PDB file of C-alpha atoms in Angstrom:
ATOM      1  CA  MET A   9     125.571 306.570 115.640  1.00  0.00           C
ATOM      2  CA  SER A  10     126.322 303.279 117.225  1.00  0.00           C
ATOM      3  CA  GLN A  11     130.097 302.595 118.398  1.00  0.00           C
ATOM      4  CA  GLY A  12     130.469 299.146 117.217  1.00  0.00           C
ATOM      5  CA  ILE A  13     130.663 296.178 119.694  1.00  0.00           C
ATOM      6  CA  GLY A  14     129.320 296.852 122.993  1.00  0.00           C
ATOM      7  CA  THR A  15     128.494 294.980 126.385  1.00  0.00           C
ATOM      8  CA  PHE A  16     124.966 295.669 127.458  1.00  0.00           C
ATOM      9  CA  ALA A  17     123.722 294.850 131.075  1.00  0.00           C
ATOM     10  CA  ALA A  18     120.052 294.614 132.068  1.00  0.00           C
ATOM     11  CA  ALA A  19     119.367 294.315 136.157  1.00  0.00           C
ATOM     12  CA  SER A  20     116.530 292.043 137.904  1.00  0.00           C
ATOM     13  CA  ALA A  21     116.429 293.373 141.388  1.00  0.00           C
ATOM     14  CA  PRO A  22     114.144 294.469 144.435  1.00  0.00           C
ATOM     15  CA  PHE A  23     113.981 298.169 144.981  1.00  0.00           C
ATOM     16  CA  GLY A  24     112.104 300.137 147.964  1.00  0.00           C
ATOM     17  CA  PRO A  25     111.057 303.775 149.466  1.00  0.00           C
ATOM     18  CA  ARG A  26     114.611 304.120 151.105  1.00  0.00           C
ATOM     19  CA  MET A  27     116.365 306.148 148.529  1.00  0.00           C
ATOM     20  CA  GLY A  28     119.676 305.735 150.091  1.00  0.00           C
ATOM     21  CA  ALA A  29     119.472 302.210 150.099  1.00  0.00           C
ATOM     22  CA  ASP A  30     118.412 302.288 146.715  1.00  0.00           C
ATOM     23  CA  LEU A  31     121.542 304.285 145.557  1.00  0.00           C
ATOM     24  CA  LEU A  32     123.669 301.976 147.304  1.00  0.00           C
ATOM     25  CA  ARG A  33     122.231 299.069 145.418  1.00  0.00           C
ATOM     26  CA  VAL A  34     122.419 300.952 142.377  1.00  0.00           C
ATOM     27  CA  ALA A  35     125.987 301.538 142.974  1.00  0.00           C
ATOM     28  CA  SER A  36     126.687 297.946 143.567  1.00  0.00           C
ATOM     29  CA  ILE A  37     124.970 296.881 140.504  1.00  0.00           C
ATOM     30  CA  VAL A  38     126.822 299.398 138.031  1.00  0.00           C
ATOM     31  CA  GLU A  39     130.153 298.622 139.336  1.00  0.00           C
ATOM     32  CA  SER A  40     129.562 294.743 138.681  1.00  0.00           C
ATOM     33  CA  ALA A  41     128.407 295.514 135.271  1.00  0.00           C
ATOM     34  CA  ARG A  42     131.210 297.625 134.813  1.00  0.00           C
ATOM     35  CA  ALA A  43     133.701 295.135 136.009  1.00  0.00           C
ATOM     36  CA  GLN A  44     132.050 292.746 133.277  1.00  0.00           C
ATOM     37  CA  GLY A  45     132.495 295.334 130.565  1.00  0.00           C
ATOM     38  CA  ALA A  46     129.232 296.802 130.464  1.00  0.00           C
ATOM     39  CA  GLY A  47     128.835 300.281 128.493  1.00  0.00           C
ATOM     40  CA  LEU A  48     125.417 300.308 129.414  1.00  0.00           C
ATOM     41  CA  VAL A  49     123.249 299.479 132.270  1.00  0.00           C
ATOM     42  CA  VAL A  50     119.537 299.370 132.505  1.00  0.00           C
ATOM     43  CA  LEU A  51     117.682 299.643 135.928  1.00  0.00           C
ATOM     44  CA  PRO A  52     113.917 299.047 136.815  1.00  0.00           C
ATOM     45  CA  GLU A  53     111.005 301.292 136.622  1.00  0.00           C
ATOM     46  CA  THR A  54     111.068 303.354 140.137  1.00  0.00           C
ATOM     47  CA  ALA A  55     114.378 301.859 141.244  1.00  0.00           C
ATOM     48  CA  LEU A  56     115.207 305.100 142.815  1.00  0.00           C
ATOM     49  CA  GLY A  57     112.173 305.353 145.788  1.00  0.00           C
ATOM     50  CA  GLY A  58     110.549 302.429 144.891  1.00  0.00           C
ATOM     51  CA  TYR A  59     107.131 301.327 143.058  1.00  0.00           C
ATOM     52  CA  LEU A  60     103.721 302.324 144.233  1.00  0.00           C
ATOM     53  CA  ARG A  61     103.990 301.146 147.870  1.00  0.00           C
ATOM     54  CA  ALA A  62     100.875 298.348 149.243  1.00  0.00           C
ATOM     55  CA  ASP A  63      98.851 301.549 150.198  1.00  0.00           C
ATOM     56  CA  GLY A  64      99.135 302.667 146.226  1.00  0.00           C
ATOM     57  CA  THR A  65     100.907 305.786 146.911  1.00  0.00           C
ATOM     58  CA  PRO A  66     103.869 306.585 144.872  1.00  0.00           C
ATOM     59  CA  GLY A  67     107.606 306.812 146.358  1.00  0.00           C
ATOM     60  CA  LYS A  68     109.718 309.965 146.918  1.00  0.00           C
ATOM     61  CA  PRO A  69     109.271 312.406 143.987  1.00  0.00           C
ATOM     62  CA  LEU A  70     112.874 313.842 142.350  1.00  0.00           C
ATOM     63  CA  ALA A  71     113.302 316.612 140.256  1.00  0.00           C
ATOM     64  CA  LEU A  72     115.672 316.274 137.372  1.00  0.00           C
ATOM     65  CA  ASP A  73     118.403 318.580 138.907  1.00  0.00           C
ATOM     66  CA  SER A  74     118.087 316.736 142.504  1.00  0.00           C
ATOM     67  CA  PRO A  75     120.928 315.720 144.491  1.00  0.00           C
ATOM     68  CA  GLU A  76     119.815 311.838 144.124  1.00  0.00           C
ATOM     69  CA  ILE A  77     119.808 312.570 140.148  1.00  0.00           C
ATOM     70  CA  ALA A  78     123.360 314.110 140.337  1.00  0.00           C
ATOM     71  CA  ARG A  79     124.737 311.311 142.550  1.00  0.00           C
ATOM     72  CA  LEU A  80     123.439 308.900 139.901  1.00  0.00           C
ATOM     73  CA  CYS A  81     125.682 310.619 137.456  1.00  0.00           C
ATOM     74  CA  GLU A  82     128.256 310.295 139.823  1.00  0.00           C
ATOM     75  CA  ILE A  83     127.714 306.432 140.178  1.00  0.00           C
ATOM     76  CA  ALA A  84     127.465 306.172 136.292  1.00  0.00           C
ATOM     77  CA  GLY A  85     130.983 307.770 135.401  1.00  0.00           C
ATOM     78  CA  ASP A  86     131.852 306.512 132.050  1.00  0.00           C
ATOM     79  CA  THR A  87     129.152 304.207 131.950  1.00  0.00           C
ATOM     80  CA  VAL A  88     125.713 304.933 130.342  1.00  0.00           C
ATOM     81  CA  VAL A  89     123.077 304.322 133.272  1.00  0.00           C
ATOM     82  CA  CYS A  90     119.059 304.333 132.432  1.00  0.00           C
ATOM     83  CA  ILE A  91     116.886 304.050 135.564  1.00  0.00           C
ATOM     84  CA  GLY A  92     113.265 304.586 136.686  1.00  0.00           C
ATOM     85  CA  PHE A  93     112.217 307.264 139.160  1.00  0.00           C
ATOM     86  CA  THR A  94     109.150 309.028 140.263  1.00  0.00           C
ATOM     87  CA  GLU A  95     109.754 312.465 138.903  1.00  0.00           C
ATOM     88  CA  ILE A  96     108.047 315.600 140.508  1.00  0.00           C
ATOM     89  CA  ALA A  97     104.570 316.823 139.241  1.00  0.00           C
ATOM     90  CA  ASP A  98     104.898 319.935 136.795  1.00  0.00           C
ATOM     91  CA  GLY A  99     102.213 322.005 138.946  1.00  0.00           C
ATOM     92  CA  VAL A 100     100.674 322.224 142.458  1.00  0.00           C
ATOM     93  CA  GLY A 101      97.940 319.606 142.612  1.00  0.00           C
ATOM     94  CA  GLU A 102      99.330 317.610 139.822  1.00  0.00           C
ATOM     95  CA  ARG A 103     100.248 314.043 140.178  1.00  0.00           C
ATOM     96  CA  PRO A 104     104.016 312.949 139.507  1.00  0.00           C
ATOM     97  CA  HIS A 105     105.452 311.005 136.583  1.00  0.00           C
ATOM     98  CA  SER A 106     106.766 307.349 136.315  1.00  0.00           C
ATOM     99  CA  SER A 107     109.695 308.531 134.494  1.00  0.00           C
ATOM    100  CA  ALA A 108     113.148 307.074 133.162  1.00  0.00           C
ATOM    101  CA  VAL A 109     116.429 309.192 132.873  1.00  0.00           C
ATOM    102  CA  CYS A 110     119.424 308.136 130.918  1.00  0.00           C
ATOM    103  CA  VAL A 111     122.856 309.299 132.720  1.00  0.00           C
ATOM    104  CA  TRP A 112     126.480 309.352 132.817  1.00  0.00           C
ATOM    105  CA  GLY A 113     129.410 311.262 134.100  1.00  0.00           C
ATOM    106  CA  ASP A 114     128.782 314.452 132.290  1.00  0.00           C
ATOM    107  CA  GLY A 115     125.013 314.642 132.988  1.00  0.00           C
ATOM    108  CA  ILE A 116     121.827 313.643 131.530  1.00  0.00           C
ATOM    109  CA  LEU A 117     121.652 312.144 127.960  1.00  0.00           C
ATOM    110  CA  GLY A 118     118.009 311.329 127.905  1.00  0.00           C
ATOM    111  CA  HIS A 119     114.550 311.449 129.551  1.00  0.00           C
ATOM    112  CA  GLN A 120     111.124 309.760 129.244  1.00  0.00           C
ATOM    113  CA  ARG A 121     107.821 310.003 130.898  1.00  0.00           C
ATOM    114  CA  LYS A 122     105.545 306.985 131.049  1.00  0.00           C
ATOM    115  CA  VAL A 123     102.852 307.670 128.450  1.00  0.00           C
ATOM    116  CA  HIS A 124     100.508 304.752 128.895  1.00  0.00           C
ATOM    117  CA  LEU A 125      99.132 304.317 132.532  1.00  0.00           C
ATOM    118  CA  PRO A 126      97.486 300.922 133.519  1.00  0.00           C
ATOM    119  CA  PRO A 127      94.194 301.412 135.639  1.00  0.00           C
ATOM    120  CA  ALA A 128      95.915 300.788 139.047  1.00  0.00           C
ATOM    121  CA  GLU A 129      98.185 303.943 138.142  1.00  0.00           C
ATOM    122  CA  VAL A 130      95.623 306.408 136.683  1.00  0.00           C
ATOM    123  CA  GLY A 131      95.038 307.890 139.969  1.00  0.00           C
ATOM    124  CA  GLN A 132      98.841 308.265 141.183  1.00  0.00           C
ATOM    125  CA  PHE A 133     100.693 309.428 137.948  1.00  0.00           C
ATOM    126  CA  SER A 134     100.012 311.652 135.047  1.00  0.00           C
ATOM    127  CA  PRO A 135     100.943 310.368 131.766  1.00  0.00           C
ATOM    128  CA  GLY A 136     103.949 311.747 129.471  1.00  0.00           C
ATOM    129  CA  GLU A 137     103.057 312.913 125.808  1.00  0.00           C
ATOM    130  CA  ARG A 138     105.709 311.670 123.429  1.00  0.00           C
ATOM    131  CA  PHE A 139     108.564 309.375 122.749  1.00  0.00           C
ATOM    132  CA  SER A 140     112.056 310.685 121.504  1.00  0.00           C
ATOM    133  CA  ALA A 141     115.258 308.992 120.760  1.00  0.00           C
ATOM    134  CA  PHE A 142     118.631 310.626 121.792  1.00  0.00           C
ATOM    135  CA  ASP A 143     122.017 309.963 121.419  1.00  0.00           C
ATOM    136  CA  THR A 144     124.602 308.481 123.837  1.00  0.00           C
ATOM    137  CA  PRO A 145     128.021 307.252 123.758  1.00  0.00           C
ATOM    138  CA  VAL A 146     127.013 303.897 123.015  1.00  0.00           C
ATOM    139  CA  GLY A 147     124.428 304.837 120.316  1.00  0.00           C
ATOM    140  CA  ARG A 148     121.459 306.462 119.412  1.00  0.00           C
ATOM    141  CA  MET A 149     118.611 305.147 121.533  1.00  0.00           C
ATOM    142  CA  GLY A 150     115.291 305.436 123.429  1.00  0.00           C
ATOM    143  CA  MET A 151     113.207 304.602 126.648  1.00  0.00           C
ATOM    144  CA  LEU A 152     110.242 302.983 127.640  1.00  0.00           C
ATOM    145  CA  VAL A 153     108.329 302.756 130.896  1.00  0.00           C
ATOM    146  CA  CYS A 154     106.828 299.192 131.540  1.00  0.00           C
ATOM    147  CA  TYR A 155     103.050 299.408 130.109  1.00  0.00           C
ATOM    148  CA  ASP A 156     104.749 301.359 127.204  1.00  0.00           C
ATOM    149  CA  LYS A 157     106.069 298.304 125.735  1.00  0.00           C
ATOM    150  CA  ILE A 158     102.268 296.733 125.118  1.00  0.00           C
ATOM    151  CA  PHE A 159     101.786 299.516 122.545  1.00  0.00           C
ATOM    152  CA  PRO A 160     103.761 298.958 119.418  1.00  0.00           C
ATOM    153  CA  GLU A 161     103.059 302.482 118.373  1.00  0.00           C
ATOM    154  CA  ALA A 162     105.313 303.691 121.237  1.00  0.00           C
ATOM    155  CA  ALA A 163     108.805 301.264 120.247  1.00  0.00           C
ATOM    156  CA  ARG A 164     108.036 302.163 116.458  1.00  0.00           C
ATOM    157  CA  THR A 165     108.204 306.083 117.124  1.00  0.00           C
ATOM    158  CA  LEU A 166     111.588 305.622 118.746  1.00  0.00           C
ATOM    159  CA  ALA A 167     112.844 303.364 115.966  1.00  0.00           C
ATOM    160  CA  LEU A 168     111.791 305.976 113.276  1.00  0.00           C
ATOM    161  CA  ASP A 169     113.395 308.669 115.248  1.00  0.00           C
ATOM    162  CA  GLY A 170     116.340 306.720 114.772  1.00  0.00           C
ATOM    163  CA  ALA A 171     116.683 304.660 117.858  1.00  0.00           C
ATOM    164  CA  GLU A 172     119.402 301.733 117.598  1.00  0.00           C
ATOM    165  CA  ALA A 173     118.807 300.492 121.048  1.00  0.00           C
ATOM    166  CA  ILE A 174     115.968 300.897 123.293  1.00  0.00           C
ATOM    167  CA  ALA A 175     115.814 300.200 126.903  1.00  0.00           C
ATOM    168  CA  SER A 176     112.554 298.982 128.763  1.00  0.00           C
ATOM    169  CA  LEU A 177     112.324 299.753 132.338  1.00  0.00           C
ATOM    170  CA  SER A 178     109.574 297.772 134.064  1.00  0.00           C
ATOM    171  CA  ALA A 179     107.816 297.299 137.166  1.00  0.00           C
ATOM    172  CA  TRP A 180     105.805 293.841 135.741  1.00  0.00           C
ATOM    173  CA  ALA A 181     104.243 291.764 138.446  1.00  0.00           C
ATOM    174  CA  MET A 182     102.567 288.387 137.954  1.00  0.00           C
ATOM    175  CA  ASP A 183      98.723 288.246 137.031  1.00  0.00           C
ATOM    176  CA  ARG A 184      96.849 289.755 140.131  1.00  0.00           C
ATOM    177  CA  TYR A 185      93.823 287.809 139.097  1.00  0.00           C
ATOM    178  CA  ASP A 186      94.844 284.146 138.207  1.00  0.00           C
ATOM    179  CA  PRO A 187      98.394 283.703 139.165  1.00  0.00           C
ATOM    180  CA  ALA A 188      99.975 280.521 138.284  1.00  0.00           C
ATOM    181  CA  LEU A 189     101.822 278.449 140.931  1.00  0.00           C
ATOM    182  CA  ARG A 190     105.123 278.709 139.350  1.00  0.00           C
ATOM    183  CA  LEU A 191     105.966 282.234 138.328  1.00  0.00           C
ATOM    184  CA  ASN A 192     107.554 280.817 134.850  1.00  0.00           C
ATOM    185  CA  ALA A 193     104.092 279.757 134.114  1.00  0.00           C
ATOM    186  CA  ASP A 194     102.406 282.730 134.829  1.00  0.00           C
ATOM    187  CA  ARG A 195     100.462 284.804 131.950  1.00  0.00           C
ATOM    188  CA  GLN A 196     102.122 287.976 132.940  1.00  0.00           C
ATOM    189  CA  THR A 197     105.527 286.319 132.874  1.00  0.00           C
ATOM    190  CA  ARG A 198     104.902 285.044 129.162  1.00  0.00           C
ATOM    191  CA  HIS A 199     103.492 288.701 127.929  1.00  0.00           C
ATOM    192  CA  PHE A 200     106.483 290.198 129.310  1.00  0.00           C
ATOM    193  CA  ASN A 201     108.673 287.900 127.386  1.00  0.00           C
ATOM    194  CA  VAL A 202     106.891 287.673 124.281  1.00  0.00           C
ATOM    195  CA  LEU A 203     106.745 291.397 123.885  1.00  0.00           C
ATOM    196  CA  ASP A 204     110.781 292.141 124.719  1.00  0.00           C
ATOM    197  CA  GLU A 205     111.230 289.645 121.813  1.00  0.00           C
ATOM    198  CA  VAL A 206     108.672 291.119 119.320  1.00  0.00           C
ATOM    199  CA  ARG A 207     109.687 294.567 120.090  1.00  0.00           C
ATOM    200  CA  ALA A 208     113.234 293.915 119.152  1.00  0.00           C
ATOM    201  CA  LEU A 209     112.224 291.733 116.252  1.00  0.00           C
ATOM    202  CA  GLU A 210     109.805 293.934 114.554  1.00  0.00           C
ATOM    203  CA  ASN A 211     111.805 297.338 114.998  1.00  0.00           C
ATOM    204  CA  GLN A 212     115.074 295.738 114.251  1.00  0.00           C
ATOM    205  CA  VAL A 213     116.970 297.550 117.305  1.00  0.00           C
ATOM    206  CA  VAL A 214     118.987 295.825 120.209  1.00  0.00           C
ATOM    207  CA  TRP A 215     116.486 295.505 123.552  1.00  0.00           C
ATOM    208  CA  ILE A 216     117.517 295.889 127.124  1.00  0.00           C
ATOM    209  CA  SER A 217     114.729 294.885 129.348  1.00  0.00           C
ATOM    210  CA  SER A 218     115.063 295.712 132.908  1.00  0.00           C
ATOM    211  CA  ASN A 219     112.605 294.649 135.939  1.00  0.00           C
ATOM    212  CA  LEU A 220     111.750 294.259 139.518  1.00  0.00           C
ATOM    213  CA  THR A 221     112.248 291.466 141.459  1.00  0.00           C
ATOM    214  CA  GLY A 222     110.513 290.501 144.828  1.00  0.00           C
ATOM    215  CA  ARG A 223     106.981 291.877 146.386  1.00  0.00           C
ATOM    216  CA  ILE A 224     105.404 294.886 147.448  1.00  0.00           C
ATOM    217  CA  GLY A 225     102.070 294.185 149.143  1.00  0.00           C
ATOM    218  CA  PRO A 226     100.033 291.498 146.826  1.00  0.00           C
ATOM    219  CA  LEU A 227     102.127 292.229 143.592  1.00  0.00           C
ATOM    220  CA  ARG A 228     105.111 289.679 143.019  1.00  0.00           C
ATOM    221  CA  PHE A 229     107.479 291.008 140.277  1.00  0.00           C
ATOM    222  CA  VAL A 230     108.538 288.585 137.561  1.00  0.00           C
ATOM    223  CA  GLY A 231     112.354 289.556 136.752  1.00  0.00           C
ATOM    224  CA  GLN A 232     112.703 288.013 133.378  1.00  0.00           C
ATOM    225  CA  SER A 233     115.603 291.011 132.471  1.00  0.00           C
ATOM    226  CA  LYS A 234     117.342 290.190 128.904  1.00  0.00           C
ATOM    227  CA  ILE A 235     119.160 291.531 125.997  1.00  0.00           C
ATOM    228  CA  VAL A 236     117.696 290.910 122.624  1.00  0.00           C
ATOM    229  CA  ASP A 237     118.989 291.148 119.282  1.00  0.00           C
ATOM    230  CA  PRO A 238     117.689 292.754 116.236  1.00  0.00           C
ATOM    231  CA  ASP A 239     116.663 289.427 115.149  1.00  0.00           C
ATOM    232  CA  GLY A 240     114.643 288.691 118.117  1.00  0.00           C
ATOM    233  CA  THR A 241     117.284 286.348 119.459  1.00  0.00           C
ATOM    234  CA  VAL A 242     117.620 286.636 123.535  1.00  0.00           C
ATOM    235  CA  VAL A 243     121.369 287.191 124.060  1.00  0.00           C
ATOM    236  CA  ALA A 244     121.300 287.199 127.711  1.00  0.00           C
ATOM    237  CA  LYS A 245     118.675 287.042 130.500  1.00  0.00           C
ATOM    238  CA  THR A 246     118.318 286.650 134.423  1.00  0.00           C
ATOM    239  CA  GLY A 247     115.397 284.275 134.552  1.00  0.00           C
ATOM    240  CA  SER A 248     113.012 285.199 137.809  1.00  0.00           C
ATOM    241  CA  ARG A 249     115.425 286.002 140.343  1.00  0.00           C
ATOM    242  CA  ALA A 250     117.446 289.030 140.795  1.00  0.00           C
ATOM    243  CA  GLY A 251     120.690 289.189 139.104  1.00  0.00           C
ATOM    244  CA  LEU A 252     122.405 290.819 135.832  1.00  0.00           C
ATOM    245  CA  ALA A 253     121.662 289.779 132.217  1.00  0.00           C
ATOM    246  CA  ILE A 254     124.828 290.805 130.003  1.00  0.00           C
ATOM    247  CA  GLY A 255     125.432 290.153 126.629  1.00  0.00           C
ATOM    248  CA  GLU A 256     127.608 291.468 123.771  1.00  0.00           C
ATOM    249  CA  VAL A 257     126.212 292.607 120.688  1.00  0.00           C
ATOM    250  CA  ASP A 258     127.590 294.284 117.706  1.00  0.00           C
ATOM    251  CA  LEU A 259     125.022 297.298 117.759  1.00  0.00           C
ATOM    252  CA  ALA A 260     125.717 298.046 114.071  1.00  0.00           C
ATOM    253  CA  GLY A 261     126.944 294.778 112.757  1.00  0.00           C
ATOM    254  CA  ALA A 262     123.963 292.947 114.224  1.00  0.00           C
ATOM    255  CA  ARG A 263     121.418 295.808 112.843  1.00  0.00           C
ATOM    256  CA  ASN A 264     122.948 295.826 109.487  1.00  0.00           C
ATOM    257  CA  ALA A 265     122.947 292.222 109.105  1.00  0.00           C
ATOM    258  CA  SER A 266     119.513 292.076 109.869  1.00  0.00           C
ATOM    259  CA  LEU A 267     118.395 294.758 107.704  1.00  0.00           C
ATOM    260  CA  ALA A 268     120.743 293.285 104.593  1.00  0.00           C
ATOM    261  CA  LYS A 269     117.874 290.475 104.730  1.00  0.00           C
ATOM    262  CA  ILE A 270     114.760 292.371 105.116  1.00  0.00           C
ATOM    263  CA  ALA A 271     113.897 296.178 106.328  1.00  0.00           C
ATOM    264  CA  HIS A 272     110.789 296.229 108.038  1.00  0.00           C
ATOM    265  CA  LEU A 273     110.799 299.833 108.489  1.00  0.00           C
ATOM    266  CA  ALA A 274     111.394 300.403 104.793  1.00  0.00           C
ATOM    267  CA  ASP A 275     108.769 298.288 103.925  1.00  0.00           C
ATOM    268  CA  ARG A 276     106.142 300.000 105.645  1.00  0.00           C
ATOM    269  CA  MET A 277     103.194 301.057 103.701  1.00  0.00           C
ATOM    270  CA  ALA A 278     102.537 303.831 106.024  1.00  0.00           C
ATOM    271  CA  GLY A 279      99.559 305.329 103.880  1.00  0.00           C
ATOM    272  CA  SER A 280      97.423 301.923 104.253  1.00  0.00           C
ATOM    273  CA  TYR A 281      97.426 302.244 108.123  1.00  0.00           C
ATOM    274  CA  ARG A 282      94.548 303.697 109.918  1.00  0.00           C
ATOM    275  CA  LEU A 283      95.632 304.730 113.569  1.00  0.00           C
ATOM    276  CA  GLU A 284      93.061 307.529 114.001  1.00  0.00           C
ATOM    277  CA  PRO A 285      90.278 307.733 115.274  1.00  0.00           C
ATOM    278  CA  PRO A 286      90.866 304.802 117.682  1.00  0.00           C
ATOM    279  CA  LEU A 287      88.142 302.296 117.831  1.00  0.00           C
ATOM    280  CA  PRO A 288      86.150 302.017 120.817  1.00  0.00           C
ATOM    281  CA  VAL A 289      87.123 299.545 123.460  1.00  0.00           C
ATOM    282  CA  ALA A 290      85.611 298.148 126.587  1.00  0.00           C
ATOM    283  CA  PRO A 291      86.974 299.702 129.794  1.00  0.00           C
ATOM    284  CA  ALA A 292      89.319 297.482 131.453  1.00  0.00           C
ATOM    285  CA  PRO A 293      88.662 296.165 134.940  1.00  0.00           C
ATOM    286  CA  ALA A 294      89.538 298.506 137.780  1.00  0.00           C
ATOM    287  CA  GLY A 295      92.854 298.045 139.287  1.00  0.00           C
ATOM    288  CA  LEU A 296      94.522 296.327 136.343  1.00  0.00           C
ATOM    289  CA  VAL A 297      98.180 296.739 136.264  1.00  0.00           C
TER     290      VAL A 297
END
């Protein structure tokens, strides 16, 4: 269960293929957030080792028991840290996963593999298979990786598993086909922000969203990290530049206040929903992120 009022931090920052430099940047971000009272820090997808390189290949894959994850636990100390990394493949000839791990000084608290892969990643990563919430010192929470947040079933599964907070870790870029002249006017920037607010509201959870900034090849990442309360109100945000969104939320109090007015999960009519078989859809354009 949640531990009452907490301070949450979501980072917008660039990360690349140099693992040592990434860990130094993580340490600096976590220390800055901790100095401002944060008990939970969320960093972007593939922050350890970087997102897909300009040639489309992933960063260095890591195992959960790697020295880099052990170092991350040391950095975290008494702070809960969620971060993305490329996870080593399960078997010879298989593709790695884009994964997230939640740690603190005593070790790993939670682990999530990206389930939904956009077309640009289908040939580079293997999908995960399930979503699960887990207990942490700041409350019960879950993690989603980037494209996962497009699908309402993903966040809803975590909420039904008892998640009071959801960390959303992204490498979300501007529209690669028709980018706007200004990042804040871009279609994908709007989608990123709308989804953060809607997913928090519909599940009545605290939503902590972290995203990359900077460029990799033709991709320009939109930032927009934020903390959203259970009513869908943005408590803190970074905008498009690198920085920390730090917000204080009474995790139990905010959720109870929202649930006292209306309880979305309790009002579901599960027997009325047709989820299977899936409806046929047209294939997405090749290379779409």
